[in-house]
GROMACS .gro file of C-alpha atoms in nm:
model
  262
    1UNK     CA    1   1.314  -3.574   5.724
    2UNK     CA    2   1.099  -3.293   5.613
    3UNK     CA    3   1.002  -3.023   5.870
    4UNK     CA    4   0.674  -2.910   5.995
    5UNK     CA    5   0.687  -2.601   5.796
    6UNK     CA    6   0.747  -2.844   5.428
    7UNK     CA    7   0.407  -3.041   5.506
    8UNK     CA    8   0.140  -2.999   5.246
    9UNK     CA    9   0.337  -2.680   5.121
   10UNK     CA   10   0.162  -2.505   5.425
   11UNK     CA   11   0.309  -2.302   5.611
   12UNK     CA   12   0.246  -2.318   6.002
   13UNK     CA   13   0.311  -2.096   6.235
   14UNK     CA   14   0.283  -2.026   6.623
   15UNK     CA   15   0.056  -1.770   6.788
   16UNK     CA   16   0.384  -1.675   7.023
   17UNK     CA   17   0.599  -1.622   6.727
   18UNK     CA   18   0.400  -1.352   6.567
   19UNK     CA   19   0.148  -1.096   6.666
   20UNK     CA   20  -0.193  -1.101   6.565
   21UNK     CA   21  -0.359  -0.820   6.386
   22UNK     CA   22  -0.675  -0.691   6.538
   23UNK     CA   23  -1.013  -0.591   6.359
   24UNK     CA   24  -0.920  -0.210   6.365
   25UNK     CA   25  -0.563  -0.259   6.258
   26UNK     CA   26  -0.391  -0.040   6.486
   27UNK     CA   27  -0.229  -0.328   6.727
   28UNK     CA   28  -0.491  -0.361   6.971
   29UNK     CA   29  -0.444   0.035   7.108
   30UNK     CA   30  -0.757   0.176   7.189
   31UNK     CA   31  -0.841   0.497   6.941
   32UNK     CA   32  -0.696   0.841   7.044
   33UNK     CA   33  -1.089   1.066   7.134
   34UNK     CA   34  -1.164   1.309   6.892
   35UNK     CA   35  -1.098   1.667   6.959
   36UNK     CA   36  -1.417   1.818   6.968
   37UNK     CA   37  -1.455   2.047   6.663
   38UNK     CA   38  -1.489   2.490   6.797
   39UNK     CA   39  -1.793   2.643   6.690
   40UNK     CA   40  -1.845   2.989   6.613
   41UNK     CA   41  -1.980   3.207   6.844
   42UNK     CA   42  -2.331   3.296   6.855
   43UNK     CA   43  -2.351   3.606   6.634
   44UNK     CA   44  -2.731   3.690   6.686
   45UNK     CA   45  -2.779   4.062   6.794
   46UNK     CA   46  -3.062   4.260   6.942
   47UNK     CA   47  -2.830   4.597   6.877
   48UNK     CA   48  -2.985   4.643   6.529
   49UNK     CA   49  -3.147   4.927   6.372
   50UNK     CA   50  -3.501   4.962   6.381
   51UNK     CA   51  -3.504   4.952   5.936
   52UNK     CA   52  -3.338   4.589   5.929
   53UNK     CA   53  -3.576   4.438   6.216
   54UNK     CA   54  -3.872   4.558   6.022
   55UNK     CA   55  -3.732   4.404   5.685
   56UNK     CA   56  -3.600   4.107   5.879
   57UNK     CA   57  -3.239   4.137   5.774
   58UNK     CA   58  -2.926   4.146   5.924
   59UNK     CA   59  -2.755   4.466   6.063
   60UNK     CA   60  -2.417   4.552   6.047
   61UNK     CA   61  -2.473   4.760   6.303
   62UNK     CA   62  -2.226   5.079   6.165
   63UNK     CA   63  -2.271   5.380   6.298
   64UNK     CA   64  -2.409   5.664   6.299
   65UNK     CA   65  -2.577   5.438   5.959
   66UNK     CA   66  -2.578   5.063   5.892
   67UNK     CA   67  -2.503   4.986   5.517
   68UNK     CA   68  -2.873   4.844   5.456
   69UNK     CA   69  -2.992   5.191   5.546
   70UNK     CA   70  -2.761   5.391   5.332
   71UNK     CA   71  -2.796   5.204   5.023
   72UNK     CA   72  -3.214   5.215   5.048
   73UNK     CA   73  -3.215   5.566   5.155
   74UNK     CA   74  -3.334   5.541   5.505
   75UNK     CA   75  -3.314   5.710   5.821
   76UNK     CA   76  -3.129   5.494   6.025
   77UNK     CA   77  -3.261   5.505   6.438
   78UNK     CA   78  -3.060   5.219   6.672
   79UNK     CA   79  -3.251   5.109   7.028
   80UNK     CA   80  -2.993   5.342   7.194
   81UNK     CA   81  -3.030   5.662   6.992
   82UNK     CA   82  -3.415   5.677   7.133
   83UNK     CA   83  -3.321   5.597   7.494
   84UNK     CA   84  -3.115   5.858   7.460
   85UNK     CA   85  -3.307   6.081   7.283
   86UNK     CA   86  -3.611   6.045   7.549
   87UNK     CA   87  -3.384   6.074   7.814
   88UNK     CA   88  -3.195   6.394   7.682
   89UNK     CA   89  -3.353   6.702   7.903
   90UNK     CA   90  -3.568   6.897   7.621
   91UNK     CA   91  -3.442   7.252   7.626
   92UNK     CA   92  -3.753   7.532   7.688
   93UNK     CA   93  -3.962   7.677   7.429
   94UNK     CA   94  -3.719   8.050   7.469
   95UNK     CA   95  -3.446   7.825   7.418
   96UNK     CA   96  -3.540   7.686   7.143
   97UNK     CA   97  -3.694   8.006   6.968
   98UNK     CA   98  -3.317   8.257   7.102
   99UNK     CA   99  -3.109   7.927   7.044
  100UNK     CA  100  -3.062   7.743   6.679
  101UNK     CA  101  -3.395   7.753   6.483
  102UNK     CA  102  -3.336   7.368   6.337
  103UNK     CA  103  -3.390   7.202   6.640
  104UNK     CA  104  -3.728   7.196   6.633
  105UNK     CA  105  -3.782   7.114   6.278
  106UNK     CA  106  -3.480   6.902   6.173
  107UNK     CA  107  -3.180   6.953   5.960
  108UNK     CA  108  -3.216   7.103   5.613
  109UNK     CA  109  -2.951   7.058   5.347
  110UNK     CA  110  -2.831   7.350   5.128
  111UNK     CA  111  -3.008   7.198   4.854
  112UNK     CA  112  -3.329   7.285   5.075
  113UNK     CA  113  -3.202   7.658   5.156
  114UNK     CA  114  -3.163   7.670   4.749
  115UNK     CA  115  -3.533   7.609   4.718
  116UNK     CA  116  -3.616   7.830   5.006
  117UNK     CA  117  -3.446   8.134   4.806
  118UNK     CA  118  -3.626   8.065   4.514
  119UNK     CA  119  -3.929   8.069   4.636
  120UNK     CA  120  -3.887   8.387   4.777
  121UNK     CA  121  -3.741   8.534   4.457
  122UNK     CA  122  -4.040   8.381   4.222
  123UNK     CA  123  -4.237   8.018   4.345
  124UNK     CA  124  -4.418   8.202   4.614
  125UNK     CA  125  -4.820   8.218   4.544
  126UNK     CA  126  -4.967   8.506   4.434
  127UNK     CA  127  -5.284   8.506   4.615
  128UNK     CA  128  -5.471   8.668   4.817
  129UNK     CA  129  -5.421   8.945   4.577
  130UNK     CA  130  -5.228   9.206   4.682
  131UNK     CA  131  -5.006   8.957   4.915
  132UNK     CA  132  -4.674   8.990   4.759
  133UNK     CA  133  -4.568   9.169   4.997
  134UNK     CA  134  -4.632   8.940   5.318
  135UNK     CA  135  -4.519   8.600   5.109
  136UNK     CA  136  -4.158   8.730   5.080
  137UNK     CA  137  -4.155   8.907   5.410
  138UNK     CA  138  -4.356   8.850   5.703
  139UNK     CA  139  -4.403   8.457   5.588
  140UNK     CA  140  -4.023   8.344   5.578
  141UNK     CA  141  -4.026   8.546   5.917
  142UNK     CA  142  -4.186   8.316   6.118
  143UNK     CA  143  -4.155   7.969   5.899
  144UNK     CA  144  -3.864   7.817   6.107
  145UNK     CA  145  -4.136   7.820   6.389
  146UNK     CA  146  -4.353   7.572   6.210
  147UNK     CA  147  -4.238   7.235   6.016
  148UNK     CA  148  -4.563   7.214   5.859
  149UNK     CA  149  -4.520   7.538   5.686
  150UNK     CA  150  -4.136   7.516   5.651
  151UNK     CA  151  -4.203   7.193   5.432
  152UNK     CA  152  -4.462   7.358   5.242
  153UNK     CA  153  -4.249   7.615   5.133
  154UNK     CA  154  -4.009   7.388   5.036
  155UNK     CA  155  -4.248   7.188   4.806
  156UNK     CA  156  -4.373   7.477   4.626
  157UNK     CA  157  -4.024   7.589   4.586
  158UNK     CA  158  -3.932   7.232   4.448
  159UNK     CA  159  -4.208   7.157   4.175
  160UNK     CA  160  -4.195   7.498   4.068
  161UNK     CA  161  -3.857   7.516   3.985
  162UNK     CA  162  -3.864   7.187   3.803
  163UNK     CA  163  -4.118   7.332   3.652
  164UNK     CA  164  -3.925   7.610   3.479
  165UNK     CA  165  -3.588   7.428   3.480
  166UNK     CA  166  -3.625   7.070   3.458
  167UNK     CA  167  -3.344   7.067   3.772
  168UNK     CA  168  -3.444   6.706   3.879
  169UNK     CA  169  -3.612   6.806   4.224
  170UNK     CA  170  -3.953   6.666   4.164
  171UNK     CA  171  -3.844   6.377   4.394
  172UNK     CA  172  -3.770   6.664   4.676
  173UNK     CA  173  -4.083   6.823   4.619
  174UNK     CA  174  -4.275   6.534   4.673
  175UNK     CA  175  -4.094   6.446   5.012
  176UNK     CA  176  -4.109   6.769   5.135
  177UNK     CA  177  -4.524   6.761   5.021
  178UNK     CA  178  -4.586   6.443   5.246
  179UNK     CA  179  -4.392   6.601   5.559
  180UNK     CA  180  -4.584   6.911   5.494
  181UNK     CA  181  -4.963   6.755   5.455
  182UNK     CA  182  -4.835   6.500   5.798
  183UNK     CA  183  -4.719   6.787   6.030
  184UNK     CA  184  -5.035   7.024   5.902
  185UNK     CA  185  -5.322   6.702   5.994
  186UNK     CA  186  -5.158   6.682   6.304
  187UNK     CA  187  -5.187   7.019   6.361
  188UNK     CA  188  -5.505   7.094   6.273
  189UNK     CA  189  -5.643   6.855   6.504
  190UNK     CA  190  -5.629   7.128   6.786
  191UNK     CA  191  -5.751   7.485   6.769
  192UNK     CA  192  -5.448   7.747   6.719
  193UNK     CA  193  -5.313   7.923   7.049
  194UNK     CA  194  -5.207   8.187   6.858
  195UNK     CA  195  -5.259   8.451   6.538
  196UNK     CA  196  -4.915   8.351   6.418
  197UNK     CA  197  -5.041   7.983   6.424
  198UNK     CA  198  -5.343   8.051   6.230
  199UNK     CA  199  -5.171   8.237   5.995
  200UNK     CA  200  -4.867   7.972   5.956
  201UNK     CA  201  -5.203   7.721   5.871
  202UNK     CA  202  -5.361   7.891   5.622
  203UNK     CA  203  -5.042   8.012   5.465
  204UNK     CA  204  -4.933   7.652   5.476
  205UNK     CA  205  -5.247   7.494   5.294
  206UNK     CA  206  -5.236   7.795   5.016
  207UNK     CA  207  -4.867   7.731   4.931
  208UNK     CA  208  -4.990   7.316   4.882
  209UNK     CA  209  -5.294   7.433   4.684
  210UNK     CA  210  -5.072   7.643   4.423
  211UNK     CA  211  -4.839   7.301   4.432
  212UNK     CA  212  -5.112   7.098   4.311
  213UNK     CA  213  -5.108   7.337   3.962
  214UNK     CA  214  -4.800   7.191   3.897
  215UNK     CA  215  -4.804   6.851   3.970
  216UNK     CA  216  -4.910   6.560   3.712
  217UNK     CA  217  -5.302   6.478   3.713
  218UNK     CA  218  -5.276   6.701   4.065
  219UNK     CA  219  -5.637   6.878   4.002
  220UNK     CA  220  -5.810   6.608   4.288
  221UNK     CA  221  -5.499   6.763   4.519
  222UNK     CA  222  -5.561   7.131   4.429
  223UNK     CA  223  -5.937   7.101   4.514
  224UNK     CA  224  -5.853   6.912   4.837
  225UNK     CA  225  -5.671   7.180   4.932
  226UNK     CA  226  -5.850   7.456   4.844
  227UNK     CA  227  -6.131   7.285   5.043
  228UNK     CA  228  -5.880   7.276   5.331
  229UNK     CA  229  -5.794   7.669   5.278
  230UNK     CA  230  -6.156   7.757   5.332
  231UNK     CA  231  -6.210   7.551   5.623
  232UNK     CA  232  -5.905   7.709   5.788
  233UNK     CA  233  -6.073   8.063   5.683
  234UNK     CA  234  -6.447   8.006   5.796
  235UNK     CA  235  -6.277   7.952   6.123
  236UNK     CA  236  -6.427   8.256   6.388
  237UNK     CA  237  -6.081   8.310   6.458
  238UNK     CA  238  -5.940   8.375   6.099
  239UNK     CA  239  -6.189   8.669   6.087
  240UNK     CA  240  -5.994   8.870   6.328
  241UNK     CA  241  -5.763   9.185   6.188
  242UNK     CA  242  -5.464   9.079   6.326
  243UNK     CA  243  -5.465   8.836   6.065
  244UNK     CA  244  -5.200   8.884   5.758
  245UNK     CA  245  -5.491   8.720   5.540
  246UNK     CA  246  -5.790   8.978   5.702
  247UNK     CA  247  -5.928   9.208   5.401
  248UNK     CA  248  -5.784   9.495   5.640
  249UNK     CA  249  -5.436   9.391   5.609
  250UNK     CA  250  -5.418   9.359   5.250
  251UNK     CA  251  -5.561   9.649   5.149
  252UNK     CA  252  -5.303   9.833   5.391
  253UNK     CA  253  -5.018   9.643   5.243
  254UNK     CA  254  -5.159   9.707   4.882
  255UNK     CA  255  -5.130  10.068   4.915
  256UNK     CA  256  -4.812  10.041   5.056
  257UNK     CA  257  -4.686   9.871   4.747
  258UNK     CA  258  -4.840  10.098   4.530
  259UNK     CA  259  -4.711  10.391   4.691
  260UNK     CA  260  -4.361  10.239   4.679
  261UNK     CA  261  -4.384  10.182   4.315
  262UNK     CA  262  -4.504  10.550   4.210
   0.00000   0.00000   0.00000
């Protein structure tokens, strides 16, 4: 007699003698939840410098300079270095003028103090005639005072001595030309308080005006300026003899320099 299983060649089975396999193959278990996956932490920073918000960019945030800044060349200025520097007690004007002279007008490099020696040795101008003398003394004596001056100084200084050398400053002169022409329209927009001030102007707008001369295609410059030097000189004040410019003063120092050269 053949058994149940030899029927038909089929083989039958009973649901109680073996397990049956559900759809998702793992025994009928439910499945295990899925770890949720960490996400990085939000990275976004309001901390940036002032450079990268403007070009939309993201800071580093390095200080005292972020790497954006030093590789364009930029002054780099973070949220926290204005609050501090508004909220930093400004020290009083005898302070400033006993204390370091800089702190008005910035730092300057040594590359800056090499221009400021050559003007005085050769770059400064040689008009009004017969003011040698007060370019390479009384001048420098009173520049630190004024930015507007100090960075016209400096510009002069610069072209010239590309001029003659071929150094590679004409960049520097140029800089120095556009801090000079900024700080001198601002201050022109107010009277002088002083003769010192008046004289820092027009000495300031005559050492841009002999800059011109050697700049490329700078003859438009050179009669701007010259334009600016007599505006600064038909001024009722400029008339005065305390002036280093007045007629008075540079006959006086003429005669000194010729009776120092017999």
């Amino acid at each position: 007699m053949s058994s149940p299983q030899d029927r038909g060649g089929v083989v039958e089975s009973s649901s109680s003698d073996s397990p049956t396999l559900s759809d998702g193959g793992n025994g009928g278990t439910p499945p295990l939840p899925r770890k949720p996956i960490p996400r990085k932490g939000h990275t976004k920073s309001r901390r940036g410098c002032f450079n990268c918000k403007k070009r939309r960019i993201k800071c580093n945030e390095r200080h005292p300079e972020c790497s954006h800044c030093i590789k364009a060349g930029l002054q780099c200025e973070y949220p926290a270095n204005i609050i501090q520097a508004m909220q930093r007690p400004r020290p009083s004007p005898q302070a400033q003028e006993v204390g370091n002279p800089r702190s008005a007008l910035g730092v300057f490099s040594m590359a800056d103090m090499r221009l400021f020696h050559h003007f005085l040795i050769t770059a400064y101008p040689h008009l009004p005639v017969g003011a040698d003398k007060i370019w390479i003394t009384a001048i420098p004596g009173f520049a630190h005072r004024y930015e507007y001056l100090m960075h016209s100084i400096l510009a002069l200084a610069a072209s010239h001595l590309d001029a003659v050398t071929h150094s590679g400053v004409a960049e520097q002169a140029i800089q120095h030309r556009i801090l000079a022409m900024k700080s001198l329209n601002e201050a022109l927009s107010v009277p002088p308080k002083t003769s010192c001030e008046r004289d820092a102007r027009m000495a300031a707008a005559l050492a841009l005006a002999f800059q011109s001369s050697h700049l490329q295609d700078g003859m438009a410059e050179f009669l701007t300026m010259v334009r600016g030097c007599n505006l600064i000189g038909g001024d009722e004040t400029s008339l005065r003899d305390d002036s280093i410019f007045s007629v008075n003063t540079l006959v006086l120092n003429g005669s000194e320099a010729h009776t120092d050269d017999i």
